[in-house]
């Protein structure tokens, strides 16, 4: 049997409006009344009906967040930043994991729209522009994460991935490596193509340097491990002398394969750099050099933009915020 607001008001000897104020605007109620109402709520086991409140308010107090891979600490750090900023505005975050699957991505977008979320933050798999435009036209503000909105139709928060790829490859060249390999994929992912493009630019500027591309099926530890084992199967002279992995999970997998082999030393034989600078990078058996993305700040900033769009409505001006990546040098490249 569900407990009603009226029963809480009767037990606490206050009006229904005062109960609502205690739950939504406690600063407007005297402390002892707040305590008396909260005691009545605990005694009766009252749970507020957010669906009814949503119907009245037209919007839920939640933000829908769709990430590419919830197993990647980059996205959980990003989610933490979004959650902290949302909490400051009295909002919560509902996390959905598309797992690089467009059907799952669309299912979450449908669910968040039906739930009338306050807005949607999404790191899209492919070109979701049409689907996201419909979402916004029907009243759900949307901000792109980790992907710049190049036609300025959406607000977005991302990192300059071409610059990040250039920085990673330039660092390997500056420590004297010349036979570089880029390990990453699928190349259909914008983050991968942008990082590779930056690396190609750096290599093109260095006489005598080469860049081999080893495409992977995903940006995962297992795919990195497989790429590392494939390199070990080559003759030593056919291996690269440096590897730029498109993210830290791949780099961790490559490091695992090389380290377990024991014959090939990092960085002595092969220097290794990743991307994201997740917590595991500094804790790796050979501390991993990486290109840092401000993951929590990306999440925090995206909620800022979303709140502004939710307030300003359909004619809100869209803003594309692009952070610059930062080179973090550790033992895996001789730091
Ligand atoms: O999801 C793939 C990658 O893109 C993550 O590792 C992070 O680098 C993001 O930008």
Short mmCIF file of C-alpha atoms and ligand atoms in Angstrom, two decimals:
data_model
loop_
_atom_site.label_atom_id
_atom_site.label_comp_id
_atom_site.label_asym_id
_atom_site.label_seq_id
_atom_site.Cartn_x
_atom_site.Cartn_y
_atom_site.Cartn_z
CA UNK A 1 0.00 0.00 0.00
CA UNK A 2 1.67 3.27 -1.04
CA UNK A 3 1.76 6.10 1.50
CA UNK A 4 0.36 9.47 0.33
CA UNK A 5 1.63 13.00 0.95
CA UNK A 6 -1.63 13.67 2.82
CA UNK A 7 -0.83 10.95 5.36
CA UNK A 8 2.64 12.43 5.92
CA UNK A 9 1.09 15.90 6.38
CA UNK A 10 -1.47 14.54 8.85
CA UNK A 11 1.16 12.75 10.96
CA UNK A 12 3.49 15.77 10.97
CA UNK A 13 0.49 18.14 11.62
CA UNK A 14 1.41 20.39 8.64
CA UNK A 15 -0.17 21.17 5.26
CA UNK A 16 0.51 19.13 2.10
CA UNK A 17 2.26 22.24 0.70
CA UNK A 18 4.67 22.24 3.64
CA UNK A 19 5.53 18.57 2.96
CA UNK A 20 6.23 19.51 -0.68
CA UNK A 21 8.44 22.41 0.45
CA UNK A 22 10.40 20.14 2.79
CA UNK A 23 11.12 17.81 -0.16
CA UNK A 24 11.81 20.47 -2.83
CA UNK A 25 12.70 23.74 -1.07
CA UNK A 26 13.75 22.84 2.53
CA UNK A 27 15.48 26.22 2.86
CA UNK A 28 12.00 27.81 2.93
CA UNK A 29 10.90 25.76 5.99
CA UNK A 30 11.93 26.10 9.67
CA UNK A 31 14.44 23.43 10.78
CA UNK A 32 12.14 21.89 13.38
CA UNK A 33 9.31 21.57 10.85
CA UNK A 34 11.74 19.97 8.39
CA UNK A 35 12.74 17.48 11.07
CA UNK A 36 9.09 16.74 12.01
CA UNK A 37 8.12 16.10 8.37
CA UNK A 38 11.23 13.98 7.70
CA UNK A 39 10.42 11.92 10.82
CA UNK A 40 6.88 11.35 9.50
CA UNK A 41 8.30 10.33 6.09
CA UNK A 42 10.61 7.81 7.77
CA UNK A 43 7.86 6.51 10.09
CA UNK A 44 5.38 5.95 7.24
CA UNK A 45 7.99 4.83 4.68
CA UNK A 46 6.82 7.46 2.19
CA UNK A 47 8.50 7.44 -1.27
CA UNK A 48 7.86 10.45 -3.53
CA UNK A 49 6.18 9.72 -6.90
CA UNK A 50 8.58 11.30 -9.36
CA UNK A 51 6.45 10.28 -12.33
CA UNK A 52 3.61 12.50 -11.10
CA UNK A 53 6.04 15.35 -10.41
CA UNK A 54 7.55 14.90 -13.89
CA UNK A 55 4.05 15.14 -15.44
CA UNK A 56 3.47 18.42 -13.62
CA UNK A 57 6.95 19.81 -14.29
CA UNK A 58 7.16 18.39 -17.85
CA UNK A 59 10.78 17.35 -17.32
CA UNK A 60 12.52 14.81 -15.07
CA UNK A 61 15.36 15.73 -12.74
CA UNK A 62 17.67 13.35 -14.58
CA UNK A 63 20.18 13.75 -17.37
CA UNK A 64 20.66 10.87 -19.81
CA UNK A 65 24.33 10.05 -20.52
CA UNK A 66 25.24 7.61 -23.32
CA UNK A 67 28.89 6.50 -23.42
CA UNK A 68 30.67 4.28 -25.93
CA UNK A 69 32.24 1.85 -23.48
CA UNK A 70 31.41 1.80 -19.76
CA UNK A 71 34.38 -0.57 -19.25
CA UNK A 72 36.79 2.22 -20.22
CA UNK A 73 37.84 4.34 -17.20
CA UNK A 74 37.94 7.38 -19.49
CA UNK A 75 34.14 7.28 -19.64
CA UNK A 76 33.58 6.51 -15.98
CA UNK A 77 35.81 9.48 -15.08
CA UNK A 78 33.82 11.58 -17.55
CA UNK A 79 30.57 10.33 -15.95
CA UNK A 80 31.87 11.32 -12.51
CA UNK A 81 32.53 14.86 -13.71
CA UNK A 82 29.04 15.04 -15.22
CA UNK A 83 27.46 13.62 -12.06
CA UNK A 84 29.24 16.11 -9.77
CA UNK A 85 28.09 19.09 -11.86
CA UNK A 86 24.55 17.69 -12.19
CA UNK A 87 24.30 17.26 -8.40
CA UNK A 88 25.12 20.96 -7.94
CA UNK A 89 21.97 21.67 -10.00
CA UNK A 90 19.87 19.13 -8.09
CA UNK A 91 19.92 16.68 -11.00
CA UNK A 92 20.98 13.03 -11.30
CA UNK A 93 22.63 11.17 -14.18
CA UNK A 94 21.21 8.03 -15.84
CA UNK A 95 24.12 6.19 -17.50
CA UNK A 96 23.65 4.16 -20.69
CA UNK A 97 26.40 2.12 -22.38
CA UNK A 98 26.09 1.84 -26.18
CA UNK A 99 29.06 -0.58 -26.29
CA UNK A 100 29.79 0.60 -29.85
CA UNK A 101 26.37 -0.82 -30.88
CA UNK A 102 24.10 1.62 -32.78
CA UNK A 103 20.94 -0.31 -31.88
CA UNK A 104 21.75 0.03 -28.17
CA UNK A 105 22.59 3.69 -28.66
CA UNK A 106 19.19 4.32 -30.27
CA UNK A 107 17.41 2.30 -27.59
CA UNK A 108 18.90 4.53 -24.90
CA UNK A 109 17.99 7.69 -26.83
CA UNK A 110 14.39 6.42 -27.13
CA UNK A 111 14.29 5.56 -23.43
CA UNK A 112 15.68 8.94 -22.32
CA UNK A 113 13.22 10.77 -24.58
CA UNK A 114 10.29 8.78 -23.17
CA UNK A 115 11.53 9.52 -19.66
CA UNK A 116 11.49 13.24 -20.53
CA UNK A 117 15.04 13.62 -19.25
CA UNK A 118 16.31 17.13 -18.61
CA UNK A 119 18.75 16.62 -21.50
CA UNK A 120 21.06 14.10 -23.17
CA UNK A 121 24.85 13.91 -23.21
CA UNK A 122 26.20 11.45 -25.76
CA UNK A 123 29.50 10.19 -27.12
CA UNK A 124 28.03 9.01 -30.46
CA UNK A 125 29.25 5.92 -32.27
CA UNK A 126 28.83 7.22 -35.80
CA UNK A 127 26.98 10.10 -37.41
CA UNK A 128 23.96 10.36 -35.14
CA UNK A 129 23.26 13.95 -36.21
CA UNK A 130 19.80 13.28 -37.68
CA UNK A 131 18.62 11.21 -34.70
CA UNK A 132 19.95 13.80 -32.25
CA UNK A 133 18.42 16.69 -34.22
CA UNK A 134 15.00 15.01 -33.96
CA UNK A 135 15.56 14.48 -30.23
CA UNK A 136 16.26 18.19 -29.76
CA UNK A 137 13.45 19.36 -32.07
CA UNK A 138 11.05 17.38 -29.86
CA UNK A 139 12.32 19.27 -26.83
CA UNK A 140 15.30 17.35 -25.37
CA UNK A 141 18.48 19.46 -25.24
CA UNK A 142 21.50 17.46 -26.45
CA UNK A 143 25.27 17.97 -26.08
CA UNK A 144 27.92 15.93 -27.87
CA UNK A 145 30.72 14.47 -25.77
CA UNK A 146 34.20 13.63 -26.97
CA UNK A 147 33.13 14.60 -30.49
CA UNK A 148 33.26 18.10 -31.94
CA UNK A 149 30.06 19.24 -33.62
CA UNK A 150 31.73 20.39 -36.82
CA UNK A 151 28.58 21.93 -38.33
CA UNK A 152 27.90 23.80 -35.08
CA UNK A 153 24.39 22.33 -34.90
CA UNK A 154 25.06 21.06 -31.40
CA UNK A 155 27.01 22.16 -28.40
CA UNK A 156 29.93 19.83 -27.87
CA UNK A 157 32.85 19.22 -25.54
CA UNK A 158 35.86 17.40 -26.92
CA UNK A 159 39.63 17.29 -27.09
CA UNK A 160 41.73 18.25 -30.11
CA UNK A 161 42.47 14.65 -31.09
CA UNK A 162 44.52 15.50 -34.21
CA UNK A 163 46.76 17.61 -31.95
CA UNK A 164 46.87 14.72 -29.47
CA UNK A 165 47.92 12.25 -32.15
CA UNK A 166 50.58 14.67 -33.40
CA UNK A 167 51.91 15.13 -29.84
CA UNK A 168 52.16 11.36 -29.27
CA UNK A 169 54.02 10.67 -32.51
CA UNK A 170 56.22 13.77 -32.18
CA UNK A 171 57.30 12.55 -28.71
CA UNK A 172 58.32 9.14 -30.11
CA UNK A 173 60.31 10.87 -32.87
CA UNK A 174 61.98 13.17 -30.38
CA UNK A 175 63.32 10.18 -28.40
CA UNK A 176 64.91 8.98 -31.64
CA UNK A 177 62.40 6.36 -32.84
CA UNK A 178 61.81 6.17 -36.57
CA UNK A 179 59.80 2.96 -37.31
CA UNK A 180 56.48 3.93 -35.70
CA UNK A 181 53.31 1.83 -35.57
CA UNK A 182 49.81 3.16 -34.82
CA UNK A 183 47.66 0.53 -33.09
CA UNK A 184 43.97 1.42 -33.06
CA UNK A 185 40.52 0.85 -34.54
CA UNK A 186 37.99 0.58 -35.87
CA UNK A 187 39.15 3.45 -38.08
CA UNK A 188 35.46 4.32 -38.52
CA UNK A 189 35.57 5.80 -35.00
CA UNK A 190 36.21 9.56 -35.27
CA UNK A 191 38.58 9.52 -32.29
CA UNK A 192 40.77 6.93 -34.04
CA UNK A 193 40.87 8.65 -37.43
CA UNK A 194 41.67 12.02 -35.83
CA UNK A 195 44.52 10.64 -33.69
CA UNK A 196 45.95 8.76 -36.66
CA UNK A 197 45.76 11.89 -38.83
CA UNK A 198 47.78 13.81 -36.24
CA UNK A 199 50.39 11.06 -36.05
CA UNK A 200 50.72 10.95 -39.84
CA UNK A 201 51.41 14.71 -39.86
CA UNK A 202 54.22 14.39 -37.31
CA UNK A 203 55.84 11.48 -39.18
CA UNK A 204 55.59 13.29 -42.51
CA UNK A 205 57.65 16.12 -41.04
CA UNK A 206 60.46 13.75 -39.95
CA UNK A 207 62.87 12.62 -42.70
CA UNK A 208 63.46 8.85 -42.59
CA UNK A 209 60.51 8.13 -40.29
CA UNK A 210 57.76 5.64 -41.21
CA UNK A 211 54.31 4.95 -39.78
CA UNK A 212 52.64 1.55 -40.03
CA UNK A 213 48.92 1.24 -39.17
CA UNK A 214 47.82 -1.88 -37.27
CA UNK A 215 44.03 -1.71 -37.19
CA UNK A 216 42.17 -3.32 -34.28
CA UNK A 217 38.53 -4.36 -34.02
CA UNK A 218 38.04 -2.36 -30.81
CA UNK A 219 39.89 -0.06 -28.39
CA UNK A 220 40.28 -2.78 -25.76
CA UNK A 221 42.99 -4.49 -23.71
CA UNK A 222 42.37 -7.79 -25.50
CA UNK A 223 42.78 -6.19 -28.94
CA UNK A 224 45.98 -4.54 -27.71
CA UNK A 225 47.23 -7.89 -26.43
CA UNK A 226 46.54 -9.51 -29.84
CA UNK A 227 48.35 -6.69 -31.65
CA UNK A 228 51.36 -7.10 -29.33
CA UNK A 229 51.48 -10.86 -29.89
CA UNK A 230 51.30 -10.38 -33.67
CA UNK A 231 54.32 -8.05 -33.48
CA UNK A 232 56.24 -10.62 -31.41
CA UNK A 233 55.63 -13.21 -34.13
CA UNK A 234 57.61 -11.04 -36.56
CA UNK A 235 61.37 -11.12 -36.98
CA UNK A 236 62.98 -8.49 -34.73
CA UNK A 237 64.03 -6.43 -37.76
CA UNK A 238 60.43 -6.34 -38.99
CA UNK A 239 59.07 -4.85 -35.77
CA UNK A 240 58.46 -1.14 -35.10
CA UNK A 241 60.75 0.64 -32.61
CA UNK A 242 57.81 2.60 -31.20
CA UNK A 243 54.05 2.14 -30.83
CA UNK A 244 51.35 4.80 -30.47
CA UNK A 245 48.19 3.10 -29.19
CA UNK A 246 44.93 4.97 -29.83
CA UNK A 247 43.99 4.69 -26.16
CA UNK A 248 45.46 3.45 -22.87
CA UNK A 249 43.46 0.20 -22.82
CA UNK A 250 45.08 -0.84 -26.10
CA UNK A 251 48.48 0.25 -24.80
CA UNK A 252 47.99 -1.84 -21.63
CA UNK A 253 47.23 -4.87 -23.81
CA UNK A 254 50.33 -4.33 -25.96
CA UNK A 255 52.43 -3.90 -22.81
CA UNK A 256 51.02 -7.13 -21.36
CA UNK A 257 51.96 -9.10 -24.48
CA UNK A 258 55.49 -7.66 -24.71
CA UNK A 259 56.12 -7.97 -20.98
CA UNK A 260 54.92 -11.60 -20.80
CA UNK A 261 57.21 -12.45 -23.68
CA UNK A 262 60.19 -11.09 -21.72
CA UNK A 263 62.43 -10.92 -24.82
CA UNK A 264 61.30 -7.51 -26.02
CA UNK A 265 61.92 -4.59 -23.67
CA UNK A 266 59.80 -1.46 -23.25
CA UNK A 267 61.09 1.16 -23.96
CA UNK A 268 64.53 -0.32 -24.83
CA UNK A 269 63.38 -2.23 -27.92
CA UNK A 270 59.92 -0.72 -28.43
CA UNK A 271 58.78 2.60 -26.90
CA UNK A 272 55.06 2.73 -26.12
CA UNK A 273 52.60 5.60 -25.66
CA UNK A 274 48.82 5.50 -25.10
CA UNK A 275 46.01 8.10 -24.96
CA UNK A 276 43.62 9.25 -22.16
CA UNK A 277 45.97 8.90 -19.16
CA UNK A 278 43.55 6.73 -17.19
CA UNK A 279 44.59 5.82 -13.62
CA UNK A 280 45.99 2.43 -14.74
CA UNK A 281 48.54 4.17 -16.99
CA UNK A 282 50.71 5.41 -14.13
CA UNK A 283 50.26 2.10 -12.23
CA UNK A 284 51.30 -0.14 -15.16
CA UNK A 285 54.24 -2.57 -14.76
CA UNK A 286 56.14 -0.12 -16.97
CA UNK A 287 54.47 3.22 -16.17
CA UNK A 288 52.78 4.26 -19.38
CA UNK A 289 53.38 7.52 -21.20
CA UNK A 290 50.09 8.89 -22.44
CA UNK A 291 48.27 11.87 -23.92
CA UNK A 292 46.00 13.10 -21.14
CA UNK A 293 42.36 14.02 -21.73
CA UNK A 294 40.68 16.04 -18.95
CA UNK A 295 37.92 13.42 -18.69
CA UNK A 296 36.15 14.72 -15.56
CA UNK A 297 36.33 18.30 -16.85
CA UNK A 298 34.78 17.17 -20.15
CA UNK A 299 31.81 15.71 -18.26
CA UNK A 300 31.49 18.73 -15.96
CA UNK A 301 31.63 21.21 -18.85
CA UNK A 302 29.11 19.25 -20.92
CA UNK A 303 26.54 19.51 -18.12
CA UNK A 304 27.18 23.27 -17.92
CA UNK A 305 26.37 23.59 -21.63
CA UNK A 306 23.33 21.33 -21.29
CA UNK A 307 21.88 23.36 -18.39
CA UNK A 308 22.29 26.54 -20.40
CA UNK A 309 20.55 25.00 -23.44
CA UNK A 310 17.73 23.68 -21.21
CA UNK A 311 17.25 27.18 -19.82
CA UNK A 312 17.53 29.09 -23.10
CA UNK A 313 15.43 26.60 -25.09
CA UNK A 314 15.38 26.06 -28.86
CA UNK A 315 17.14 29.32 -29.75
CA UNK A 316 20.07 28.62 -27.43
CA UNK A 317 23.41 29.40 -29.04
CA UNK A 318 25.45 26.20 -29.50
CA UNK A 319 29.02 26.27 -28.23
CA UNK A 320 31.85 23.88 -29.23
CA UNK A 321 34.44 23.64 -26.45
CA UNK A 322 37.70 21.93 -27.45
CA UNK A 323 40.32 21.17 -24.80
CA UNK A 324 43.98 20.69 -25.64
CA UNK A 325 45.55 17.31 -24.77
CA UNK A 326 48.62 17.12 -22.52
CA UNK A 327 51.68 14.89 -22.98
CA UNK A 328 52.47 12.82 -19.87
CA UNK A 329 55.93 11.22 -20.12
CA UNK A 330 56.66 8.08 -18.10
CA UNK A 331 58.98 5.06 -18.25
CA UNK A 332 57.37 3.44 -21.33
CA UNK A 333 59.02 6.10 -23.50
CA UNK A 334 62.11 6.52 -21.37
CA UNK A 335 60.76 9.22 -19.02
O1 LIG B 1 36.09 5.28 -26.72
C1 LIG B 1 37.26 5.28 -27.36
C2 LIG B 1 38.19 6.36 -26.91
O2 LIG B 1 37.67 7.62 -27.29
C3 LIG B 1 38.42 6.46 -25.42
O3 LIG B 1 39.50 5.66 -24.98
C4 LIG B 1 38.76 7.89 -25.27
O4 LIG B 1 40.06 8.12 -25.79
C5 LIG B 1 37.74 8.50 -26.18
O5 LIG B 1 38.18 9.78 -26.58
#
